[in-house]
JSON list of C-alpha atoms in Angstrom, two decimals:
[
{"chain": "A", "resi": 1, "resn": "UNK", "atom": "CA", "xyz": [0.00, 0.00, 0.00]},
{"chain": "A", "resi": 2, "resn": "UNK", "atom": "CA", "xyz": [0.98, 3.63, 0.08]},
{"chain": "A", "resi": 3, "resn": "UNK", "atom": "CA", "xyz": [2.01, 5.65, 3.10]},
{"chain": "A", "resi": 4, "resn": "UNK", "atom": "CA", "xyz": [0.26, 8.92, 3.72]},
{"chain": "A", "resi": 5, "resn": "UNK", "atom": "CA", "xyz": [3.57, 10.76, 3.87]},
{"chain": "A", "resi": 6, "resn": "UNK", "atom": "CA", "xyz": [4.64, 9.95, 0.33]},
{"chain": "A", "resi": 7, "resn": "UNK", "atom": "CA", "xyz": [1.42, 9.46, -1.52]},
{"chain": "A", "resi": 8, "resn": "UNK", "atom": "CA", "xyz": [-0.12, 12.43, -3.30]},
{"chain": "A", "resi": 9, "resn": "UNK", "atom": "CA", "xyz": [-3.67, 11.66, -4.39]},
{"chain": "A", "resi": 10, "resn": "UNK", "atom": "CA", "xyz": [-3.44, 14.23, -7.21]},
{"chain": "A", "resi": 11, "resn": "UNK", "atom": "CA", "xyz": [-0.68, 15.69, -9.35]},
{"chain": "A", "resi": 12, "resn": "UNK", "atom": "CA", "xyz": [-1.11, 18.50, -11.85]},
{"chain": "A", "resi": 13, "resn": "UNK", "atom": "CA", "xyz": [1.55, 19.26, -14.46]},
{"chain": "A", "resi": 14, "resn": "UNK", "atom": "CA", "xyz": [1.94, 21.23, -17.65]},
{"chain": "A", "resi": 15, "resn": "UNK", "atom": "CA", "xyz": [2.31, 19.49, -20.98]},
{"chain": "A", "resi": 16, "resn": "UNK", "atom": "CA", "xyz": [5.97, 18.85, -21.68]},
{"chain": "A", "resi": 17, "resn": "UNK", "atom": "CA", "xyz": [7.00, 18.73, -18.01]},
{"chain": "A", "resi": 18, "resn": "UNK", "atom": "CA", "xyz": [8.39, 15.60, -16.41]},
{"chain": "A", "resi": 19, "resn": "UNK", "atom": "CA", "xyz": [6.09, 13.92, -13.89]},
{"chain": "A", "resi": 20, "resn": "UNK", "atom": "CA", "xyz": [7.12, 11.92, -10.85]},
{"chain": "A", "resi": 21, "resn": "UNK", "atom": "CA", "xyz": [4.59, 9.75, -9.05]},
{"chain": "A", "resi": 22, "resn": "UNK", "atom": "CA", "xyz": [5.63, 8.21, -5.77]},
{"chain": "A", "resi": 23, "resn": "UNK", "atom": "CA", "xyz": [4.56, 5.12, -3.90]},
{"chain": "A", "resi": 24, "resn": "UNK", "atom": "CA", "xyz": [5.65, 3.56, -0.63]},
{"chain": "A", "resi": 25, "resn": "UNK", "atom": "CA", "xyz": [5.19, -0.19, -0.31]},
{"chain": "A", "resi": 26, "resn": "UNK", "atom": "CA", "xyz": [4.58, -2.10, 2.83]},
{"chain": "A", "resi": 27, "resn": "UNK", "atom": "CA", "xyz": [6.34, -5.45, 2.71]},
{"chain": "A", "resi": 28, "resn": "UNK", "atom": "CA", "xyz": [10.12, -5.73, 2.64]},
{"chain": "A", "resi": 29, "resn": "UNK", "atom": "CA", "xyz": [9.75, -9.27, 1.24]},
{"chain": "A", "resi": 30, "resn": "UNK", "atom": "CA", "xyz": [7.90, -8.05, -1.88]},
{"chain": "A", "resi": 31, "resn": "UNK", "atom": "CA", "xyz": [9.85, -9.16, -4.93]},
{"chain": "A", "resi": 32, "resn": "UNK", "atom": "CA", "xyz": [7.98, -7.68, -7.85]},
{"chain": "A", "resi": 33, "resn": "UNK", "atom": "CA", "xyz": [6.43, -4.26, -8.47]},
{"chain": "A", "resi": 34, "resn": "UNK", "atom": "CA", "xyz": [4.17, -2.97, -11.19]},
{"chain": "A", "resi": 35, "resn": "UNK", "atom": "CA", "xyz": [2.82, 0.38, -12.31]},
{"chain": "A", "resi": 36, "resn": "UNK", "atom": "CA", "xyz": [-0.63, 0.54, -13.88]},
{"chain": "A", "resi": 37, "resn": "UNK", "atom": "CA", "xyz": [-2.45, 3.37, -15.63]},
{"chain": "A", "resi": 38, "resn": "UNK", "atom": "CA", "xyz": [-6.24, 3.59, -15.44]},
{"chain": "A", "resi": 39, "resn": "UNK", "atom": "CA", "xyz": [-8.13, 5.90, -17.77]},
{"chain": "A", "resi": 40, "resn": "UNK", "atom": "CA", "xyz": [-11.72, 6.84, -17.13]},
{"chain": "A", "resi": 41, "resn": "UNK", "atom": "CA", "xyz": [-14.08, 3.99, -17.99]},
{"chain": "A", "resi": 42, "resn": "UNK", "atom": "CA", "xyz": [-11.31, 1.47, -18.53]},
{"chain": "A", "resi": 43, "resn": "UNK", "atom": "CA", "xyz": [-9.48, -1.18, -16.61]},
{"chain": "A", "resi": 44, "resn": "UNK", "atom": "CA", "xyz": [-5.91, -0.74, -15.36]},
{"chain": "A", "resi": 45, "resn": "UNK", "atom": "CA", "xyz": [-3.30, -1.03, -18.10]},
{"chain": "A", "resi": 46, "resn": "UNK", "atom": "CA", "xyz": [0.22, -2.30, -17.47]},
{"chain": "A", "resi": 47, "resn": "UNK", "atom": "CA", "xyz": [2.91, 0.37, -17.88]},
{"chain": "A", "resi": 48, "resn": "UNK", "atom": "CA", "xyz": [6.14, -1.03, -16.51]},
{"chain": "A", "resi": 49, "resn": "UNK", "atom": "CA", "xyz": [7.38, -3.48, -13.92]},
{"chain": "A", "resi": 50, "resn": "UNK", "atom": "CA", "xyz": [10.53, -4.08, -11.92]},
{"chain": "A", "resi": 51, "resn": "UNK", "atom": "CA", "xyz": [11.88, -6.97, -9.90]},
{"chain": "A", "resi": 52, "resn": "UNK", "atom": "CA", "xyz": [13.53, -6.53, -6.55]},
{"chain": "A", "resi": 53, "resn": "UNK", "atom": "CA", "xyz": [16.99, -7.37, -7.89]},
{"chain": "A", "resi": 54, "resn": "UNK", "atom": "CA", "xyz": [16.95, -4.14, -9.91]},
{"chain": "A", "resi": 55, "resn": "UNK", "atom": "CA", "xyz": [16.81, -0.50, -8.86]},
{"chain": "A", "resi": 56, "resn": "UNK", "atom": "CA", "xyz": [15.91, 1.11, -12.17]},
{"chain": "A", "resi": 57, "resn": "UNK", "atom": "CA", "xyz": [14.14, 0.13, -15.33]},
{"chain": "A", "resi": 58, "resn": "UNK", "atom": "CA", "xyz": [13.34, 2.25, -18.37]},
{"chain": "A", "resi": 59, "resn": "UNK", "atom": "CA", "xyz": [10.58, 2.01, -20.91]},
{"chain": "A", "resi": 60, "resn": "UNK", "atom": "CA", "xyz": [9.36, 4.36, -23.57]},
{"chain": "A", "resi": 61, "resn": "UNK", "atom": "CA", "xyz": [9.12, 7.77, -21.81]},
{"chain": "A", "resi": 62, "resn": "UNK", "atom": "CA", "xyz": [8.73, 6.03, -18.44]},
{"chain": "A", "resi": 63, "resn": "UNK", "atom": "CA", "xyz": [11.26, 5.04, -15.80]},
{"chain": "A", "resi": 64, "resn": "UNK", "atom": "CA", "xyz": [10.61, 3.13, -12.61]},
{"chain": "A", "resi": 65, "resn": "UNK", "atom": "CA", "xyz": [12.97, 3.53, -9.66]},
{"chain": "A", "resi": 66, "resn": "UNK", "atom": "CA", "xyz": [13.04, 1.15, -6.72]},
{"chain": "A", "resi": 67, "resn": "UNK", "atom": "CA", "xyz": [14.63, 1.99, -3.39]},
{"chain": "A", "resi": 68, "resn": "UNK", "atom": "CA", "xyz": [14.43, -1.08, -1.20]},
{"chain": "A", "resi": 69, "resn": "UNK", "atom": "CA", "xyz": [16.15, 0.60, 1.72]},
{"chain": "A", "resi": 70, "resn": "UNK", "atom": "CA", "xyz": [13.21, 2.92, 2.30]},
{"chain": "A", "resi": 71, "resn": "UNK", "atom": "CA", "xyz": [10.60, 0.76, 0.50]},
{"chain": "A", "resi": 72, "resn": "UNK", "atom": "CA", "xyz": [9.89, 3.40, -2.08]},
{"chain": "A", "resi": 73, "resn": "UNK", "atom": "CA", "xyz": [8.87, 3.13, -5.72]},
{"chain": "A", "resi": 74, "resn": "UNK", "atom": "CA", "xyz": [8.55, 5.97, -8.21]},
{"chain": "A", "resi": 75, "resn": "UNK", "atom": "CA", "xyz": [7.31, 6.36, -11.75]},
{"chain": "A", "resi": 76, "resn": "UNK", "atom": "CA", "xyz": [8.85, 9.07, -13.89]},
{"chain": "A", "resi": 77, "resn": "UNK", "atom": "CA", "xyz": [7.09, 10.16, -17.07]},
{"chain": "A", "resi": 78, "resn": "UNK", "atom": "CA", "xyz": [9.17, 12.25, -19.44]},
{"chain": "A", "resi": 79, "resn": "UNK", "atom": "CA", "xyz": [7.63, 15.04, -21.54]},
{"chain": "A", "resi": 80, "resn": "UNK", "atom": "CA", "xyz": [4.15, 14.46, -20.12]},
{"chain": "A", "resi": 81, "resn": "UNK", "atom": "CA", "xyz": [1.32, 14.66, -22.65]},
{"chain": "A", "resi": 82, "resn": "UNK", "atom": "CA", "xyz": [-2.43, 15.25, -22.23]},
{"chain": "A", "resi": 83, "resn": "UNK", "atom": "CA", "xyz": [-2.97, 11.57, -23.06]},
{"chain": "A", "resi": 84, "resn": "UNK", "atom": "CA", "xyz": [-1.05, 10.68, -19.91]},
{"chain": "A", "resi": 85, "resn": "UNK", "atom": "CA", "xyz": [-3.90, 12.08, -17.78]},
{"chain": "A", "resi": 86, "resn": "UNK", "atom": "CA", "xyz": [-5.17, 9.11, -15.75]},
{"chain": "A", "resi": 87, "resn": "UNK", "atom": "CA", "xyz": [-4.99, 7.44, -12.36]},
{"chain": "A", "resi": 88, "resn": "UNK", "atom": "CA", "xyz": [-1.69, 5.67, -11.72]},
{"chain": "A", "resi": 89, "resn": "UNK", "atom": "CA", "xyz": [-1.42, 2.72, -9.32]},
{"chain": "A", "resi": 90, "resn": "UNK", "atom": "CA", "xyz": [1.58, 0.96, -7.97]},
{"chain": "A", "resi": 91, "resn": "UNK", "atom": "CA", "xyz": [1.27, -2.67, -6.96]},
{"chain": "A", "resi": 92, "resn": "UNK", "atom": "CA", "xyz": [3.58, -4.91, -4.95]},
{"chain": "A", "resi": 93, "resn": "UNK", "atom": "CA", "xyz": [3.58, -8.68, -5.17]},
{"chain": "A", "resi": 94, "resn": "UNK", "atom": "CA", "xyz": [3.84, -10.30, -1.78]},
{"chain": "A", "resi": 95, "resn": "UNK", "atom": "CA", "xyz": [3.11, -13.83, -3.00]},
{"chain": "A", "resi": 96, "resn": "UNK", "atom": "CA", "xyz": [5.42, -16.45, -4.40]},
{"chain": "A", "resi": 97, "resn": "UNK", "atom": "CA", "xyz": [4.20, -16.08, -7.96]},
{"chain": "A", "resi": 98, "resn": "UNK", "atom": "CA", "xyz": [3.64, -12.77, -9.72]},
{"chain": "A", "resi": 99, "resn": "UNK", "atom": "CA", "xyz": [0.04, -11.65, -9.61]},
{"chain": "A", "resi": 100, "resn": "UNK", "atom": "CA", "xyz": [-1.14, -14.10, -7.00]},
{"chain": "A", "resi": 101, "resn": "UNK", "atom": "CA", "xyz": [-0.89, -11.69, -4.08]},
{"chain": "A", "resi": 102, "resn": "UNK", "atom": "CA", "xyz": [-0.84, -8.17, -5.49]},
{"chain": "A", "resi": 103, "resn": "UNK", "atom": "CA", "xyz": [-1.43, -5.29, -3.12]},
{"chain": "A", "resi": 104, "resn": "UNK", "atom": "CA", "xyz": [-2.48, -2.12, -4.92]},
{"chain": "A", "resi": 105, "resn": "UNK", "atom": "CA", "xyz": [-1.87, 1.41, -3.78]},
{"chain": "A", "resi": 106, "resn": "UNK", "atom": "CA", "xyz": [-4.71, 3.92, -3.66]},
{"chain": "A", "resi": 107, "resn": "UNK", "atom": "CA", "xyz": [-3.66, 5.67, -6.85]},
{"chain": "A", "resi": 108, "resn": "UNK", "atom": "CA", "xyz": [-2.53, 9.13, -7.93]},
{"chain": "A", "resi": 109, "resn": "UNK", "atom": "CA", "xyz": [-4.61, 11.14, -10.38]},
{"chain": "A", "resi": 110, "resn": "UNK", "atom": "CA", "xyz": [-2.36, 12.85, -12.91]},
{"chain": "A", "resi": 111, "resn": "UNK", "atom": "CA", "xyz": [-3.83, 15.87, -14.69]},
{"chain": "A", "resi": 112, "resn": "UNK", "atom": "CA", "xyz": [-1.93, 17.31, -17.64]},
{"chain": "A", "resi": 113, "resn": "UNK", "atom": "CA", "xyz": [-2.84, 20.74, -18.91]},
{"chain": "A", "resi": 114, "resn": "UNK", "atom": "CA", "xyz": [-1.79, 22.08, -22.28]},
{"chain": "B", "resi": 1, "resn": "UNK", "atom": "CA", "xyz": [-6.43, -9.04, -30.23]},
{"chain": "B", "resi": 2, "resn": "UNK", "atom": "CA", "xyz": [-5.34, -10.21, -26.79]},
{"chain": "B", "resi": 3, "resn": "UNK", "atom": "CA", "xyz": [-7.98, -9.20, -24.30]},
{"chain": "B", "resi": 4, "resn": "UNK", "atom": "CA", "xyz": [-9.99, -9.87, -21.19]},
{"chain": "B", "resi": 5, "resn": "UNK", "atom": "CA", "xyz": [-13.71, -9.50, -21.84]},
{"chain": "B", "resi": 6, "resn": "UNK", "atom": "CA", "xyz": [-16.25, -8.87, -19.11]},
{"chain": "B", "resi": 7, "resn": "UNK", "atom": "CA", "xyz": [-20.02, -8.81, -19.47]},
{"chain": "B", "resi": 8, "resn": "UNK", "atom": "CA", "xyz": [-22.12, -6.92, -18.80]},
{"chain": "B", "resi": 9, "resn": "UNK", "atom": "CA", "xyz": [-20.43, -3.51, -18.56]},
{"chain": "B", "resi": 10, "resn": "UNK", "atom": "CA", "xyz": [-23.28, -2.10, -16.49]},
{"chain": "B", "resi": 11, "resn": "UNK", "atom": "CA", "xyz": [-25.80, -3.91, -14.32]},
{"chain": "B", "resi": 12, "resn": "UNK", "atom": "CA", "xyz": [-28.52, -2.64, -12.02]},
{"chain": "B", "resi": 13, "resn": "UNK", "atom": "CA", "xyz": [-30.29, -5.24, -9.91]},
{"chain": "B", "resi": 14, "resn": "UNK", "atom": "CA", "xyz": [-32.26, -5.65, -6.71]},
{"chain": "B", "resi": 15, "resn": "UNK", "atom": "CA", "xyz": [-31.25, -7.16, -3.40]},
{"chain": "B", "resi": 16, "resn": "UNK", "atom": "CA", "xyz": [-31.34, -10.95, -3.40]},
{"chain": "B", "resi": 17, "resn": "UNK", "atom": "CA", "xyz": [-31.59, -11.54, -7.14]},
{"chain": "B", "resi": 18, "resn": "UNK", "atom": "CA", "xyz": [-28.81, -13.90, -8.22]},
{"chain": "B", "resi": 19, "resn": "UNK", "atom": "CA", "xyz": [-26.48, -12.62, -10.90]},
{"chain": "B", "resi": 20, "resn": "UNK", "atom": "CA", "xyz": [-23.40, -13.71, -12.80]},
{"chain": "B", "resi": 21, "resn": "UNK", "atom": "CA", "xyz": [-20.71, -11.52, -14.31]},
{"chain": "B", "resi": 22, "resn": "UNK", "atom": "CA", "xyz": [-18.81, -13.33, -17.02]},
{"chain": "B", "resi": 23, "resn": "UNK", "atom": "CA", "xyz": [-15.10, -13.05, -17.76]},
{"chain": "B", "resi": 24, "resn": "UNK", "atom": "CA", "xyz": [-13.25, -14.56, -20.66]},
{"chain": "B", "resi": 25, "resn": "UNK", "atom": "CA", "xyz": [-9.62, -14.29, -21.80]},
{"chain": "B", "resi": 26, "resn": "UNK", "atom": "CA", "xyz": [-8.08, -15.35, -25.10]},
{"chain": "B", "resi": 27, "resn": "UNK", "atom": "CA", "xyz": [-4.42, -15.45, -24.04]},
{"chain": "B", "resi": 28, "resn": "UNK", "atom": "CA", "xyz": [-4.30, -18.98, -22.60]},
{"chain": "B", "resi": 29, "resn": "UNK", "atom": "CA", "xyz": [-3.40, -17.57, -19.18]},
{"chain": "B", "resi": 30, "resn": "UNK", "atom": "CA", "xyz": [-3.31, -19.91, -16.21]},
{"chain": "B", "resi": 31, "resn": "UNK", "atom": "CA", "xyz": [-4.06, -17.23, -13.65]},
{"chain": "B", "resi": 32, "resn": "UNK", "atom": "CA", "xyz": [-7.32, -15.29, -13.37]},
{"chain": "B", "resi": 33, "resn": "UNK", "atom": "CA", "xyz": [-8.65, -13.04, -10.65]},
{"chain": "B", "resi": 34, "resn": "UNK", "atom": "CA", "xyz": [-11.55, -10.80, -9.66]},
{"chain": "B", "resi": 35, "resn": "UNK", "atom": "CA", "xyz": [-11.18, -7.41, -7.99]},
{"chain": "B", "resi": 36, "resn": "UNK", "atom": "CA", "xyz": [-13.58, -4.79, -6.79]},
{"chain": "B", "resi": 37, "resn": "UNK", "atom": "CA", "xyz": [-12.72, -1.11, -6.85]},
{"chain": "B", "resi": 38, "resn": "UNK", "atom": "CA", "xyz": [-14.28, 1.32, -4.41]},
{"chain": "B", "resi": 39, "resn": "UNK", "atom": "CA", "xyz": [-13.52, 5.02, -3.78]},
{"chain": "B", "resi": 40, "resn": "UNK", "atom": "CA", "xyz": [-10.87, 5.42, -1.12]},
{"chain": "B", "resi": 41, "resn": "UNK", "atom": "CA", "xyz": [-10.26, 1.68, -0.89]},
{"chain": "B", "resi": 42, "resn": "UNK", "atom": "CA", "xyz": [-8.54, 0.98, -4.18]},
{"chain": "B", "resi": 43, "resn": "UNK", "atom": "CA", "xyz": [-8.52, -2.45, -5.80]},
{"chain": "B", "resi": 44, "resn": "UNK", "atom": "CA", "xyz": [-9.24, -5.39, -3.54]},
{"chain": "B", "resi": 45, "resn": "UNK", "atom": "CA", "xyz": [-9.01, -9.01, -4.57]},
{"chain": "B", "resi": 46, "resn": "UNK", "atom": "CA", "xyz": [-12.15, -11.14, -4.28]},
{"chain": "B", "resi": 47, "resn": "UNK", "atom": "CA", "xyz": [-11.12, -14.55, -5.62]},
{"chain": "B", "resi": 48, "resn": "UNK", "atom": "CA", "xyz": [-8.38, -15.90, -7.80]},
{"chain": "B", "resi": 49, "resn": "UNK", "atom": "CA", "xyz": [-7.64, -19.07, -9.74]},
{"chain": "B", "resi": 50, "resn": "UNK", "atom": "CA", "xyz": [-4.24, -20.55, -10.49]},
{"chain": "B", "resi": 51, "resn": "UNK", "atom": "CA", "xyz": [-5.63, -22.94, -13.11]},
{"chain": "B", "resi": 52, "resn": "UNK", "atom": "CA", "xyz": [-8.69, -24.99, -14.10]},
{"chain": "B", "resi": 53, "resn": "UNK", "atom": "CA", "xyz": [-10.60, -26.26, -11.06]},
{"chain": "B", "resi": 54, "resn": "UNK", "atom": "CA", "xyz": [-8.27, -24.39, -8.68]},
{"chain": "B", "resi": 55, "resn": "UNK", "atom": "CA", "xyz": [-9.75, -21.35, -6.94]},
{"chain": "B", "resi": 56, "resn": "UNK", "atom": "CA", "xyz": [-8.90, -19.51, -3.75]},
{"chain": "B", "resi": 57, "resn": "UNK", "atom": "CA", "xyz": [-10.18, -16.64, -1.66]},
{"chain": "B", "resi": 58, "resn": "UNK", "atom": "CA", "xyz": [-8.71, -13.18, -1.88]},
{"chain": "B", "resi": 59, "resn": "UNK", "atom": "CA", "xyz": [-9.11, -10.39, 0.63]},
{"chain": "B", "resi": 60, "resn": "UNK", "atom": "CA", "xyz": [-12.88, -9.84, 0.35]},
{"chain": "B", "resi": 61, "resn": "UNK", "atom": "CA", "xyz": [-14.57, -13.12, -0.71]},
{"chain": "B", "resi": 62, "resn": "UNK", "atom": "CA", "xyz": [-17.73, -12.89, 1.41]},
{"chain": "B", "resi": 63, "resn": "UNK", "atom": "CA", "xyz": [-20.90, -12.92, -0.68]},
{"chain": "B", "resi": 64, "resn": "UNK", "atom": "CA", "xyz": [-19.18, -14.09, -3.87]},
{"chain": "B", "resi": 65, "resn": "UNK", "atom": "CA", "xyz": [-18.58, -17.39, -5.63]},
{"chain": "B", "resi": 66, "resn": "UNK", "atom": "CA", "xyz": [-16.45, -18.27, -8.62]},
{"chain": "B", "resi": 67, "resn": "UNK", "atom": "CA", "xyz": [-15.83, -21.28, -10.82]},
{"chain": "B", "resi": 68, "resn": "UNK", "atom": "CA", "xyz": [-13.08, -22.26, -13.25]},
{"chain": "B", "resi": 69, "resn": "UNK", "atom": "CA", "xyz": [-14.32, -25.11, -15.39]},
{"chain": "B", "resi": 70, "resn": "UNK", "atom": "CA", "xyz": [-12.41, -23.97, -18.46]},
{"chain": "B", "resi": 71, "resn": "UNK", "atom": "CA", "xyz": [-9.11, -22.14, -18.74]},
{"chain": "B", "resi": 72, "resn": "UNK", "atom": "CA", "xyz": [-10.54, -19.15, -20.60]},
{"chain": "B", "resi": 73, "resn": "UNK", "atom": "CA", "xyz": [-13.59, -18.43, -18.38]},
{"chain": "B", "resi": 74, "resn": "UNK", "atom": "CA", "xyz": [-13.86, -17.27, -14.78]},
{"chain": "B", "resi": 75, "resn": "UNK", "atom": "CA", "xyz": [-17.39, -16.13, -13.90]},
{"chain": "B", "resi": 76, "resn": "UNK", "atom": "CA", "xyz": [-18.19, -14.21, -10.71]},
{"chain": "B", "resi": 77, "resn": "UNK", "atom": "CA", "xyz": [-21.44, -15.22, -9.05]},
{"chain": "B", "resi": 78, "resn": "UNK", "atom": "CA", "xyz": [-23.41, -13.23, -6.51]},
{"chain": "B", "resi": 79, "resn": "UNK", "atom": "CA", "xyz": [-26.01, -15.65, -5.10]},
{"chain": "B", "resi": 80, "resn": "UNK", "atom": "CA", "xyz": [-27.86, -13.00, -3.08]},
{"chain": "B", "resi": 81, "resn": "UNK", "atom": "CA", "xyz": [-26.55, -9.52, -3.88]},
{"chain": "B", "resi": 82, "resn": "UNK", "atom": "CA", "xyz": [-26.73, -6.80, -1.26]},
{"chain": "B", "resi": 83, "resn": "UNK", "atom": "CA", "xyz": [-26.30, -3.02, -1.56]},
{"chain": "B", "resi": 84, "resn": "UNK", "atom": "CA", "xyz": [-22.78, -3.18, -0.09]},
{"chain": "B", "resi": 85, "resn": "UNK", "atom": "CA", "xyz": [-21.76, -5.12, -3.19]},
{"chain": "B", "resi": 86, "resn": "UNK", "atom": "CA", "xyz": [-22.43, -2.07, -5.32]},
{"chain": "B", "resi": 87, "resn": "UNK", "atom": "CA", "xyz": [-19.02, -1.49, -6.86]},
{"chain": "B", "resi": 88, "resn": "UNK", "atom": "CA", "xyz": [-16.86, -1.52, -9.97]},
{"chain": "B", "resi": 89, "resn": "UNK", "atom": "CA", "xyz": [-15.61, -5.03, -10.69]},
{"chain": "B", "resi": 90, "resn": "UNK", "atom": "CA", "xyz": [-12.56, -6.03, -12.70]},
{"chain": "B", "resi": 91, "resn": "UNK", "atom": "CA", "xyz": [-11.48, -9.39, -14.00]},
{"chain": "B", "resi": 92, "resn": "UNK", "atom": "CA", "xyz": [-7.80, -9.93, -14.71]},
{"chain": "B", "resi": 93, "resn": "UNK", "atom": "CA", "xyz": [-5.64, -12.69, -16.15]},
{"chain": "B", "resi": 94, "resn": "UNK", "atom": "CA", "xyz": [-1.96, -13.40, -16.50]},
{"chain": "B", "resi": 95, "resn": "UNK", "atom": "CA", "xyz": [0.80, -15.94, -16.60]},
{"chain": "B", "resi": 96, "resn": "UNK", "atom": "CA", "xyz": [2.23, -16.59, -13.17]},
{"chain": "B", "resi": 97, "resn": "UNK", "atom": "CA", "xyz": [5.42, -14.68, -14.01]},
{"chain": "B", "resi": 98, "resn": "UNK", "atom": "CA", "xyz": [4.00, -11.64, -15.78]},
{"chain": "B", "resi": 99, "resn": "UNK", "atom": "CA", "xyz": [1.81, -8.62, -15.04]},
{"chain": "B", "resi": 100, "resn": "UNK", "atom": "CA", "xyz": [-1.95, -8.89, -15.11]},
{"chain": "B", "resi": 101, "resn": "UNK", "atom": "CA", "xyz": [-4.19, -7.91, -18.00]},
{"chain": "B", "resi": 102, "resn": "UNK", "atom": "CA", "xyz": [-7.45, -6.33, -16.87]},
{"chain": "B", "resi": 103, "resn": "UNK", "atom": "CA", "xyz": [-10.89, -6.20, -18.44]},
{"chain": "B", "resi": 104, "resn": "UNK", "atom": "CA", "xyz": [-12.75, -2.92, -18.81]},
{"chain": "B", "resi": 105, "resn": "UNK", "atom": "CA", "xyz": [-14.88, -3.41, -15.74]},
{"chain": "B", "resi": 106, "resn": "UNK", "atom": "CA", "xyz": [-18.48, -4.08, -14.74]},
{"chain": "B", "resi": 107, "resn": "UNK", "atom": "CA", "xyz": [-20.28, -1.40, -12.82]},
{"chain": "B", "resi": 108, "resn": "UNK", "atom": "CA", "xyz": [-22.81, -3.09, -10.54]},
{"chain": "B", "resi": 109, "resn": "UNK", "atom": "CA", "xyz": [-25.55, -1.30, -8.63]},
{"chain": "B", "resi": 110, "resn": "UNK", "atom": "CA", "xyz": [-27.63, -3.23, -6.11]},
{"chain": "B", "resi": 111, "resn": "UNK", "atom": "CA", "xyz": [-30.73, -1.45, -4.85]}
]
C-alpha cells in the first residue's frame, strides 16, 4: 500500500513537463512491483514493472525507480502529454508467484494541462 | 487481439436476485482473478484461480462465488446480492510470471 507521507492523491503538471509519481510499499519481502495506468471507464493497463533485484528500469518515456532501503517506488514520465492524464497505481507482489498476491496502492490522479 | 472481456459492462439489480458476471480471456493464461474497486479503498481481490478447477479466496470473498471449469472463463457469481456489493468489478488474467491484464470493468448497482 501507500504511506500517507509519500502518496499524493493528485498531481497536476503542464504538458511537456516531467512527472514523478511516488509510492511507498509495505512489505520488505515483496519481490515484484508494477505500475498501472487507469483511464476513465477502462481497466488498469500495465505500464512497466521491476523486480527486486533491480533499482531502475526504463521504458518508452517512463522510468521506474526502486529503493528497497526505504521501500519506495517511483514512476517518472518524461515530456508528459495530455494523453497521460489518468490514475496511476503501484502494486507490490507479496506472493510467491507474480500476480497471486498483489497489493495495490490507492492511486494518484495525474492531470496534464496544455 | 489479446484481451480480457467482461459482461455486462453495467448492471442494475435488486437485493437478493442472483447474478453472474462473465469473464473470458483469449491469451491462454493460467491465472485469473476478480477485484472490486471502491472510492478510497482501491482495488481489492475477491477470488483468484491458479488454473482450471483451482480457486482460492482473496481479501474480500464474502458474498461471492467463482468457478473455473475452463481455462478461458472465470465467472463471478453473486447468489444473493446486497447493496454493499455495489461497486466496480474487474477481472484480470496473466501468466504466473508476468503482469496482469485487466478487463474494462463491470459497474454493478444493487438497490
